[in-house]
Tab-separated table of C-alpha atoms and ligand atoms in Angstrom:
chain	number	residue	atom	x	y	z
A	1	UNK	CA	-6.845	21.675	12.414
A	2	UNK	CA	-5.388	18.213	12.858
A	3	UNK	CA	-6.806	15.074	11.240
A	4	UNK	CA	-8.653	13.815	14.349
A	5	UNK	CA	-10.192	17.222	15.048
A	6	UNK	CA	-11.451	17.442	11.461
A	7	UNK	CA	-12.745	13.850	11.606
A	8	UNK	CA	-14.765	14.657	14.715
A	9	UNK	CA	-15.971	18.171	13.859
A	10	UNK	CA	-16.150	18.853	10.102
A	11	UNK	CA	-19.635	17.920	8.896
A	12	UNK	CA	-20.348	16.701	12.422
A	13	UNK	CA	-21.621	19.976	13.924
A	14	UNK	CA	-24.372	19.876	16.588
A	15	UNK	CA	-27.926	20.031	15.208
A	16	UNK	CA	-28.846	23.766	15.148
A	17	UNK	CA	-32.538	23.215	15.923
A	18	UNK	CA	-32.091	21.172	19.149
A	19	UNK	CA	-28.399	21.272	20.093
A	20	UNK	CA	-28.154	17.497	19.739
A	21	UNK	CA	-24.413	16.803	19.560
A	22	UNK	CA	-25.052	14.013	17.084
A	23	UNK	CA	-26.907	14.973	13.921
A	24	UNK	CA	-30.310	13.268	13.630
A	25	UNK	CA	-30.972	10.680	10.935
A	26	UNK	CA	-33.228	12.358	8.356
A	27	UNK	CA	-35.251	9.259	7.509
A	28	UNK	CA	-37.521	10.932	4.991
A	29	UNK	CA	-37.936	10.647	1.244
A	30	UNK	CA	-39.219	14.163	0.592
A	31	UNK	CA	-39.133	17.688	1.998
A	32	UNK	CA	-42.166	19.971	2.289
A	33	UNK	CA	-41.777	23.203	0.348
A	34	UNK	CA	-43.065	26.368	2.064
A	35	UNK	CA	-44.168	27.804	-1.308
A	36	UNK	CA	-43.875	26.845	-4.945
A	37	UNK	CA	-40.268	27.124	-6.035
A	38	UNK	CA	-38.946	27.475	-2.466
A	39	UNK	CA	-37.209	24.911	-0.266
A	40	UNK	CA	-34.899	24.776	2.732
A	41	UNK	CA	-31.988	23.302	0.789
A	42	UNK	CA	-33.488	19.866	0.177
A	43	UNK	CA	-36.374	18.655	-1.959
A	44	UNK	CA	-36.045	14.911	-2.495
A	45	UNK	CA	-33.739	12.369	-0.843
A	46	UNK	CA	-32.376	10.812	-4.051
A	47	UNK	CA	-30.968	14.220	-4.960
A	48	UNK	CA	-29.551	14.981	-1.540
A	49	UNK	CA	-30.225	14.867	2.191
A	50	UNK	CA	-28.545	16.345	5.277
A	51	UNK	CA	-26.808	13.117	6.393
A	52	UNK	CA	-25.250	12.636	2.954
A	53	UNK	CA	-24.166	16.252	2.703
A	54	UNK	CA	-22.595	16.089	6.168
A	55	UNK	CA	-20.638	12.903	5.410
A	56	UNK	CA	-19.494	14.277	2.053
A	57	UNK	CA	-18.119	17.378	3.763
A	58	UNK	CA	-16.177	15.251	6.259
A	59	UNK	CA	-14.680	13.004	3.599
A	60	UNK	CA	-13.764	15.855	1.246
A	61	UNK	CA	-11.936	17.527	4.139
A	62	UNK	CA	-10.059	14.402	5.230
A	63	UNK	CA	-8.913	13.513	1.687
A	64	UNK	CA	-8.112	17.145	0.813
A	65	UNK	CA	-10.577	17.231	-2.114
A	66	UNK	CA	-12.723	20.048	-3.453
A	67	UNK	CA	-15.794	17.782	-3.208
A	68	UNK	CA	-16.835	14.251	-2.257
A	69	UNK	CA	-19.909	12.177	-3.131
A	70	UNK	CA	-21.029	9.049	-1.317
A	71	UNK	CA	-22.668	6.029	-2.900
A	72	UNK	CA	-24.494	2.846	-1.970
A	73	UNK	CA	-21.280	0.809	-2.312
A	74	UNK	CA	-17.664	1.093	-3.316
A	75	UNK	CA	-18.550	-0.499	-6.652
A	76	UNK	CA	-21.311	2.087	-7.281
A	77	UNK	CA	-18.731	4.820	-6.639
A	78	UNK	CA	-16.180	3.209	-8.981
A	79	UNK	CA	-18.821	2.622	-11.665
A	80	UNK	CA	-19.719	6.321	-11.495
A	81	UNK	CA	-16.073	7.306	-12.032
A	82	UNK	CA	-15.846	5.102	-15.154
A	83	UNK	CA	-18.923	6.936	-16.485
A	84	UNK	CA	-16.727	10.016	-16.889
A	85	UNK	CA	-15.275	8.156	-19.905
A	86	UNK	CA	-16.645	8.032	-23.446
A	87	UNK	CA	-16.881	5.072	-25.871
A	88	UNK	CA	-13.440	4.456	-27.371
A	89	UNK	CA	-11.565	5.700	-24.271
A	90	UNK	CA	-8.883	3.439	-22.833
A	91	UNK	CA	-8.077	2.911	-19.142
A	92	UNK	CA	-4.971	1.303	-17.646
A	93	UNK	CA	-5.729	-0.494	-14.389
A	94	UNK	CA	-3.411	-2.009	-11.775
A	95	UNK	CA	-2.930	-5.661	-12.622
A	96	UNK	CA	-4.315	-6.981	-9.339
A	97	UNK	CA	-7.334	-4.765	-8.781
A	98	UNK	CA	-10.220	-5.829	-6.565
A	99	UNK	CA	-12.119	-8.676	-8.293
A	100	UNK	CA	-15.313	-6.606	-8.549
A	101	UNK	CA	-13.511	-3.915	-10.562
A	102	UNK	CA	-12.068	-6.605	-12.829
A	103	UNK	CA	-15.567	-8.058	-13.344
A	104	UNK	CA	-17.261	-4.683	-13.949
A	105	UNK	CA	-14.672	-3.560	-16.488
A	106	UNK	CA	-14.054	-6.789	-18.421
A	107	UNK	CA	-17.598	-8.177	-18.398
A	108	UNK	CA	-19.781	-5.082	-18.592
A	109	UNK	CA	-18.133	-1.740	-19.347
A	110	UNK	CA	-16.373	-3.152	-22.426
A	111	UNK	CA	-19.859	-3.624	-23.889
A	112	UNK	CA	-20.296	0.160	-23.708
A	113	UNK	CA	-17.224	0.631	-25.878
A	114	UNK	CA	-14.701	1.340	-23.125
A	115	UNK	CA	-11.262	-0.264	-23.370
A	116	UNK	CA	-9.316	-1.621	-20.405
A	117	UNK	CA	-5.881	-3.141	-19.994
A	118	UNK	CA	-4.132	-4.375	-16.872
A	119	UNK	CA	-0.583	-3.367	-16.044
A	120	UNK	CA	1.902	-3.617	-13.218
A	121	UNK	CA	1.426	0.001	-12.117
A	122	UNK	CA	4.328	-0.313	-9.647
A	123	UNK	CA	6.589	-0.043	-12.717
A	124	UNK	CA	6.496	3.314	-14.538
A	125	UNK	CA	8.112	1.836	-17.663
A	126	UNK	CA	5.330	-0.738	-18.091
A	127	UNK	CA	2.706	2.011	-17.774
A	128	UNK	CA	4.542	4.042	-20.418
A	129	UNK	CA	4.768	0.976	-22.657
A	130	UNK	CA	1.024	0.268	-22.326
A	131	UNK	CA	-0.199	3.810	-22.964
A	132	UNK	CA	-2.348	4.145	-26.086
A	133	UNK	CA	-3.245	7.321	-28.001
A	134	UNK	CA	-6.760	6.972	-26.529
A	135	UNK	CA	-5.685	6.387	-22.888
A	136	UNK	CA	-7.818	8.740	-20.785
A	137	UNK	CA	-7.562	7.204	-17.319
A	138	UNK	CA	-5.083	5.358	-15.108
A	139	UNK	CA	-6.787	3.505	-12.266
A	140	UNK	CA	-4.471	2.479	-9.459
A	141	UNK	CA	-5.129	0.432	-6.379
A	142	UNK	CA	-2.308	0.910	-3.880
A	143	UNK	CA	-1.630	-1.347	-2.124
A	144	UNK	CA	-3.430	-3.859	-4.337
A	145	UNK	CA	-5.951	-6.350	-3.049
A	146	UNK	CA	-4.643	-8.950	-2.045
A	147	UNK	CA	-1.130	-8.903	-3.517
A	148	UNK	CA	-0.137	-5.723	-1.664
A	149	UNK	CA	1.755	-4.215	-4.604
A	150	UNK	CA	2.493	-0.537	-4.005
A	151	UNK	CA	2.410	2.077	-6.774
A	152	UNK	CA	4.353	5.332	-6.532
A	153	UNK	CA	1.415	7.756	-6.762
A	154	UNK	CA	3.522	10.893	-7.316
A	155	UNK	CA	5.491	9.296	-10.166
A	156	UNK	CA	2.350	8.058	-11.948
A	157	UNK	CA	0.624	11.420	-11.322
A	158	UNK	CA	3.505	13.241	-13.026
A	159	UNK	CA	3.226	10.998	-16.076
A	160	UNK	CA	-0.596	11.296	-16.104
A	161	UNK	CA	-0.455	15.096	-15.937
A	162	UNK	CA	2.115	15.273	-18.752
A	163	UNK	CA	-0.197	13.200	-20.964
A	164	UNK	CA	-3.469	14.816	-19.849
A	165	UNK	CA	-4.718	11.545	-18.339
A	166	UNK	CA	-6.945	11.329	-15.241
A	167	UNK	CA	-5.340	9.442	-12.352
A	168	UNK	CA	-7.761	7.621	-10.051
A	169	UNK	CA	-6.537	5.976	-6.838
A	170	UNK	CA	-8.484	3.443	-4.774
A	171	UNK	CA	-7.477	4.407	-1.224
A	172	UNK	CA	-9.600	1.784	0.520
A	173	UNK	CA	-6.720	-0.190	2.067
A	174	UNK	CA	-5.062	2.865	3.602
A	175	UNK	CA	-7.868	5.310	4.465
A	176	UNK	CA	-7.095	9.045	4.410
A	177	UNK	CA	-5.366	8.664	7.774
A	178	UNK	CA	-2.530	6.630	6.255
A	179	UNK	CA	-2.417	7.958	2.687
A	180	UNK	CA	-3.560	11.082	0.834
A	181	UNK	CA	-3.428	10.372	-2.934
A	182	UNK	CA	-4.626	13.864	-3.965
A	183	UNK	CA	-1.657	15.399	-2.138
A	184	UNK	CA	0.617	13.237	-4.341
A	185	UNK	CA	-1.045	14.536	-7.527
A	186	UNK	CA	-3.916	12.090	-8.166
A	187	UNK	CA	-7.102	13.668	-9.586
A	188	UNK	CA	-9.737	11.351	-8.087
A	189	UNK	CA	-9.855	9.079	-5.033
A	190	UNK	CA	-12.343	6.247	-4.553
A	191	UNK	CA	-13.184	4.290	-1.433
A	192	UNK	CA	-15.130	1.319	-0.383
A	193	UNK	CA	-16.388	3.026	2.809
A	194	UNK	CA	-17.604	-0.434	3.813
A	195	UNK	CA	-14.029	-0.910	5.061
A	196	UNK	CA	-11.937	1.404	7.263
A	197	UNK	CA	-14.018	4.589	6.941
A	198	UNK	CA	-17.049	2.906	8.480
A	199	UNK	CA	-14.812	0.488	10.354
A	200	UNK	CA	-17.481	-1.514	12.175
A	201	UNK	CA	-18.672	-3.941	9.474
A	202	UNK	CA	-22.248	-2.689	9.751
A	203	UNK	CA	-22.867	-0.931	6.443
A	204	UNK	CA	-21.894	-0.929	2.758
A	205	UNK	CA	-20.943	2.348	1.073
A	206	UNK	CA	-18.555	4.039	-1.322
A	207	UNK	CA	-17.069	7.472	-1.933
A	208	UNK	CA	-15.593	9.500	-4.786
A	209	UNK	CA	-13.372	12.456	-3.881
A	210	UNK	CA	-12.456	14.969	-6.577
A	211	UNK	CA	-9.739	17.547	-6.925
A	212	UNK	CA	-11.211	19.202	-10.061
A	213	UNK	CA	-14.447	21.155	-9.970
A	214	UNK	CA	-15.472	19.981	-13.465
A	215	UNK	CA	-15.203	16.296	-12.430
A	216	UNK	CA	-17.160	17.063	-9.246
A	217	UNK	CA	-20.013	18.598	-11.230
A	218	UNK	CA	-20.249	15.526	-13.495
A	219	UNK	CA	-20.142	13.070	-10.582
A	220	UNK	CA	-22.863	14.960	-8.712
A	221	UNK	CA	-25.000	15.049	-11.860
A	222	UNK	CA	-24.624	11.257	-12.197
A	223	UNK	CA	-25.224	10.638	-8.493
A	224	UNK	CA	-28.503	12.514	-8.419
A	225	UNK	CA	-29.630	11.347	-11.873
A	226	UNK	CA	-28.830	7.633	-11.560
A	227	UNK	CA	-29.780	7.546	-7.873
A	228	UNK	CA	-27.009	5.537	-6.230
A	229	UNK	CA	-26.453	8.088	-3.432
A	230	UNK	CA	-26.059	6.656	0.079
A	231	UNK	CA	-29.163	6.507	2.309
A	232	UNK	CA	-29.482	8.510	5.567
A	233	UNK	CA	-28.997	5.642	8.041
A	234	UNK	CA	-25.872	4.388	6.263
A	235	UNK	CA	-24.442	7.926	6.068
A	236	UNK	CA	-25.039	8.247	9.804
A	237	UNK	CA	-23.156	4.985	10.464
A	238	UNK	CA	-20.139	6.011	8.371
A	239	UNK	CA	-20.091	9.490	9.954
A	240	UNK	CA	-20.043	7.851	13.373
A	241	UNK	CA	-17.289	5.449	12.303
A	242	UNK	CA	-15.084	8.252	10.963
A	243	UNK	CA	-14.946	9.947	14.373
A	244	UNK	CA	-12.615	7.168	15.576
A	245	UNK	CA	-10.739	6.620	12.302
A	246	UNK	CA	-7.409	7.998	13.560
A	247	UNK	CA	-7.271	5.911	16.735
A	248	UNK	CA	-8.494	2.792	14.930
A	249	UNK	CA	-5.879	3.177	12.198
A	250	UNK	CA	-3.077	3.627	14.738
A	251	UNK	CA	-4.063	0.348	16.392
A	252	UNK	CA	-4.669	-1.440	13.060
A	253	UNK	CA	-1.230	-0.310	11.940
A	254	UNK	CA	0.521	-1.552	15.097
A	255	UNK	CA	-1.327	-4.895	15.041
A	256	UNK	CA	-0.697	-5.330	11.289
A	257	UNK	CA	3.046	-4.892	11.736
A	258	UNK	CA	3.184	-7.252	14.744
A	259	UNK	CA	1.264	-10.005	12.927
A	260	UNK	CA	3.322	-9.581	9.723
A	261	UNK	CA	6.601	-9.845	11.648
A	262	UNK	CA	5.367	-12.908	13.502
A	263	UNK	CA	4.224	-14.699	10.340
A	264	UNK	CA	7.461	-13.789	8.526
A	265	UNK	CA	9.376	-16.077	10.850
A	266	UNK	CA	6.782	-18.872	10.950
A	267	UNK	CA	7.870	-22.316	9.734
A	268	UNK	CA	4.484	-23.078	8.079
A	269	UNK	CA	4.397	-19.802	6.112
A	270	UNK	CA	6.136	-19.683	2.698
A	271	UNK	CA	6.084	-15.907	2.484
A	272	UNK	CA	4.330	-12.849	3.840
A	273	UNK	CA	3.363	-9.842	1.708
A	274	UNK	CA	3.192	-6.669	3.802
A	275	UNK	CA	4.579	-3.316	2.630
A	276	UNK	CA	5.881	-2.621	6.143
A	277	UNK	CA	8.436	-5.440	5.938
A	278	UNK	CA	11.882	-4.469	4.654
A	279	UNK	CA	11.725	-7.458	2.268
A	280	UNK	CA	8.667	-6.051	0.431
A	281	UNK	CA	9.741	-4.930	-3.066
A	282	UNK	CA	8.117	-1.492	-2.721
A	283	UNK	CA	8.859	-0.966	0.975
A	284	UNK	CA	10.676	2.314	0.265
A	285	UNK	CA	7.799	3.709	-1.832
A	286	UNK	CA	5.260	2.752	0.843
A	287	UNK	CA	7.412	4.435	3.486
A	288	UNK	CA	7.608	7.592	1.369
A	289	UNK	CA	3.910	8.012	0.560
A	290	UNK	CA	2.106	6.396	3.507
A	291	UNK	CA	1.895	7.497	7.133
A	292	UNK	CA	1.944	3.827	8.191
A	293	UNK	CA	1.608	0.398	6.610
A	294	UNK	CA	-1.902	-0.522	7.681
A	295	UNK	CA	-3.370	-3.845	8.608
A	296	UNK	CA	-3.832	-5.688	5.326
A	297	UNK	CA	-1.449	-8.522	4.599
A	298	UNK	CA	-1.341	-11.768	2.682
A	299	UNK	CA	0.605	-14.930	3.408
A	300	UNK	CA	1.107	-18.089	1.431
A	301	UNK	CA	0.856	-21.508	3.046
A	302	UNK	CA	1.675	-23.407	-0.144
A	303	UNK	CA	-1.546	-25.163	-1.136
A	304	UNK	CA	-5.328	-25.025	-1.075
A	305	UNK	CA	-5.400	-27.904	1.446
A	306	UNK	CA	-3.086	-26.084	3.836
A	307	UNK	CA	-5.073	-22.840	3.435
A	308	UNK	CA	-8.346	-24.680	4.039
A	309	UNK	CA	-6.960	-26.133	7.224
A	310	UNK	CA	-5.948	-22.675	8.516
A	311	UNK	CA	-9.297	-21.098	7.596
A	312	UNK	CA	-11.263	-23.907	9.227
A	313	UNK	CA	-9.296	-23.803	12.475
A	314	UNK	CA	-9.156	-20.105	13.366
A	315	UNK	CA	-11.444	-18.990	16.171
A	316	UNK	CA	-10.778	-15.283	16.775
A	317	UNK	CA	-10.176	-14.502	13.099
A	318	UNK	CA	-13.499	-14.702	11.250
A	319	UNK	CA	-13.660	-16.377	7.852
A	320	UNK	CA	-15.418	-13.709	5.790
A	321	UNK	CA	-15.277	-11.475	2.723
A	322	UNK	CA	-14.578	-7.775	3.360
A	323	UNK	CA	-11.942	-6.032	5.439
A	324	UNK	CA	-11.245	-2.944	7.490
A	325	UNK	CA	-13.540	-3.683	10.425
A	326	UNK	CA	-12.492	-3.758	14.070
A	327	UNK	CA	-12.586	-7.549	13.982
A	328	UNK	CA	-9.877	-9.629	12.276
A	329	UNK	CA	-11.170	-11.116	9.027
A	330	UNK	CA	-9.466	-13.917	7.119
A	331	UNK	CA	-10.211	-15.028	3.569
A	332	UNK	CA	-8.967	-16.986	0.580
A	333	UNK	CA	-8.930	-14.575	-2.399
A	334	UNK	CA	-8.695	-17.351	-5.051
A	335	UNK	CA	-12.068	-18.778	-3.993
A	336	UNK	CA	-13.670	-15.660	-2.516
A	337	UNK	CA	-12.958	-12.005	-3.466
A	338	UNK	CA	-11.110	-12.888	-6.707
A	339	UNK	CA	-13.138	-15.908	-7.820
A	340	UNK	CA	-14.396	-13.904	-10.826
A	341	UNK	CA	-10.830	-13.741	-12.211
A	342	UNK	CA	-9.828	-16.634	-14.499
A	343	UNK	CA	-7.343	-18.991	-12.764
A	344	UNK	CA	-4.517	-18.249	-15.232
A	345	UNK	CA	-4.902	-14.482	-14.672
A	346	UNK	CA	-4.950	-15.035	-10.896
A	347	UNK	CA	-1.785	-17.090	-11.026
A	348	UNK	CA	0.030	-14.617	-13.253
A	349	UNK	CA	-0.502	-11.902	-10.657
A	350	UNK	CA	0.371	-14.065	-7.671
A	351	UNK	CA	-3.054	-14.994	-6.297
A	352	UNK	CA	-2.198	-18.621	-5.662
A	353	UNK	CA	-4.605	-21.128	-4.122
A	354	UNK	CA	-2.588	-21.058	-0.894
A	355	UNK	CA	-2.588	-17.264	-0.517
A	356	UNK	CA	-4.527	-16.204	2.558
A	357	UNK	CA	-5.565	-12.576	3.069
A	358	UNK	CA	-5.767	-11.135	6.537
A	359	UNK	CA	-7.459	-7.908	7.598
A	360	UNK	CA	-5.934	-7.513	11.034
A	361	UNK	CA	-8.430	-6.097	13.503
A	362	UNK	CA	-7.925	-4.124	16.694
A	363	UNK	CA	-8.305	-6.992	19.147
A	364	UNK	CA	-5.396	-7.726	21.527
A	365	UNK	CA	-2.636	-8.681	19.135
A	366	UNK	CA	-1.406	-11.578	21.314
A	367	UNK	CA	-4.826	-13.206	20.860
A	368	UNK	CA	-4.736	-12.788	17.071
A	369	UNK	CA	-1.235	-14.284	16.911
A	370	UNK	CA	-2.133	-17.197	19.215
A	371	UNK	CA	-5.192	-17.929	17.061
A	372	UNK	CA	-3.109	-17.981	13.856
A	373	UNK	CA	-0.419	-20.142	15.495
A	374	UNK	CA	-3.075	-22.653	16.566
A	375	UNK	CA	-4.565	-22.840	13.064
A	376	UNK	CA	-1.153	-23.017	11.358
A	377	UNK	CA	-0.124	-25.887	13.644
A	378	UNK	CA	-3.077	-27.888	12.248
A	379	UNK	CA	-1.598	-27.950	8.715
B	1	PLP	C1	-9.967	-2.244	-2.608
B	1	PLP	C2	-11.446	-2.361	-2.832
B	1	PLP	N1	-12.053	-1.474	-3.633
B	1	PLP	C3	-13.389	-1.522	-3.865
B	1	PLP	C4	-14.176	-2.506	-3.284
B	1	PLP	C5	-15.654	-2.529	-3.576
B	1	PLP	O1	-16.368	-2.000	-2.498
B	1	PLP	P1	-17.862	-2.447	-2.056
B	1	PLP	O2	-17.769	-3.890	-1.637
B	1	PLP	O3	-18.182	-1.505	-0.951
B	1	PLP	O4	-18.715	-2.282	-3.245
B	1	PLP	C6	-13.585	-3.439	-2.436
B	1	PLP	C7	-14.402	-4.482	-1.810
B	1	PLP	O5	-13.921	-5.385	-1.168
B	1	PLP	C8	-12.184	-3.375	-2.207
B	1	PLP	O6	-11.565	-4.239	-1.421
């Protein structure tokens, strides 16, 4: 079946007991057992529940995984993946990962004896240079948040497989509609479902999708033991959001390209970072491994003062953390999503004080552009 058909039907079957075309929300903590030692597939909602199982089936299908598990947030999902490691194991991460991943790894997981180093994963030679005898995982965000650096997943997967290293890809910015990391050889995919998968900015959630059965068994053990599985109502919201993922992504993609092209020629903009532009350093890689270029872009207006002026004058674009919703969101990574990164680290990787991140929504694109033009004119 095609992507949209799977998104609408896999895990989204009508309720067998009533025929309801939308599965009910199983808002219950426990399940009555007909006799000791017997149940109808569920016993306790931390372990599992029908809404979670349904959503996990949908996501596993869309990403092409053998299994998927959904969590209370993207960070809970990512944390669970790092728990596959043992003290003394080393992980290479993309240099400009999401600030929360930077914080979790450098401020907490190191205390458990895990080692992390940050590398420009768009360059295979630098990954090779930074490999250690104890490297067990390569964690790639592509494109990165908010610097939009693209990593060649197939090339890194080949290296990882040669060295028996697990390759994890954060596919949040693309969604499975625009990019399928497992098909390029990655072993594990993670998502902040808070973003495009849900798509409506009304719930927080995360997902881990596995290609190997042995990883899947460990992740499920951790999910049910540590208890960070997603609750029924939130699963329902993401399942509903996924039904329109394909059409939303088509529109996001078209709007993203139109806004990027417009800003590229704008007198008040120093530069635009969008993998869909021919000037982007990894444009060819993005074109090869993605179905489209998406709706995330960053642009530099030169200074914090100029950025502040833009952020305070937009009216359609909402000044907010997060991304991937139907509404256009605008933010300043240096003071918002990446504030937990030291300033020198931020500057080394290109997160300047004047770098504005835009999550282009699916409003009429002329309105988004007019709003940005108005705010840019105020600089
Ligand atoms: C690329 C990326 N990965 C992971 C996360 C973490 O997800 P959550 O906020 O759902 O915990 C975010 C959050 O913004 C993100 O942008």
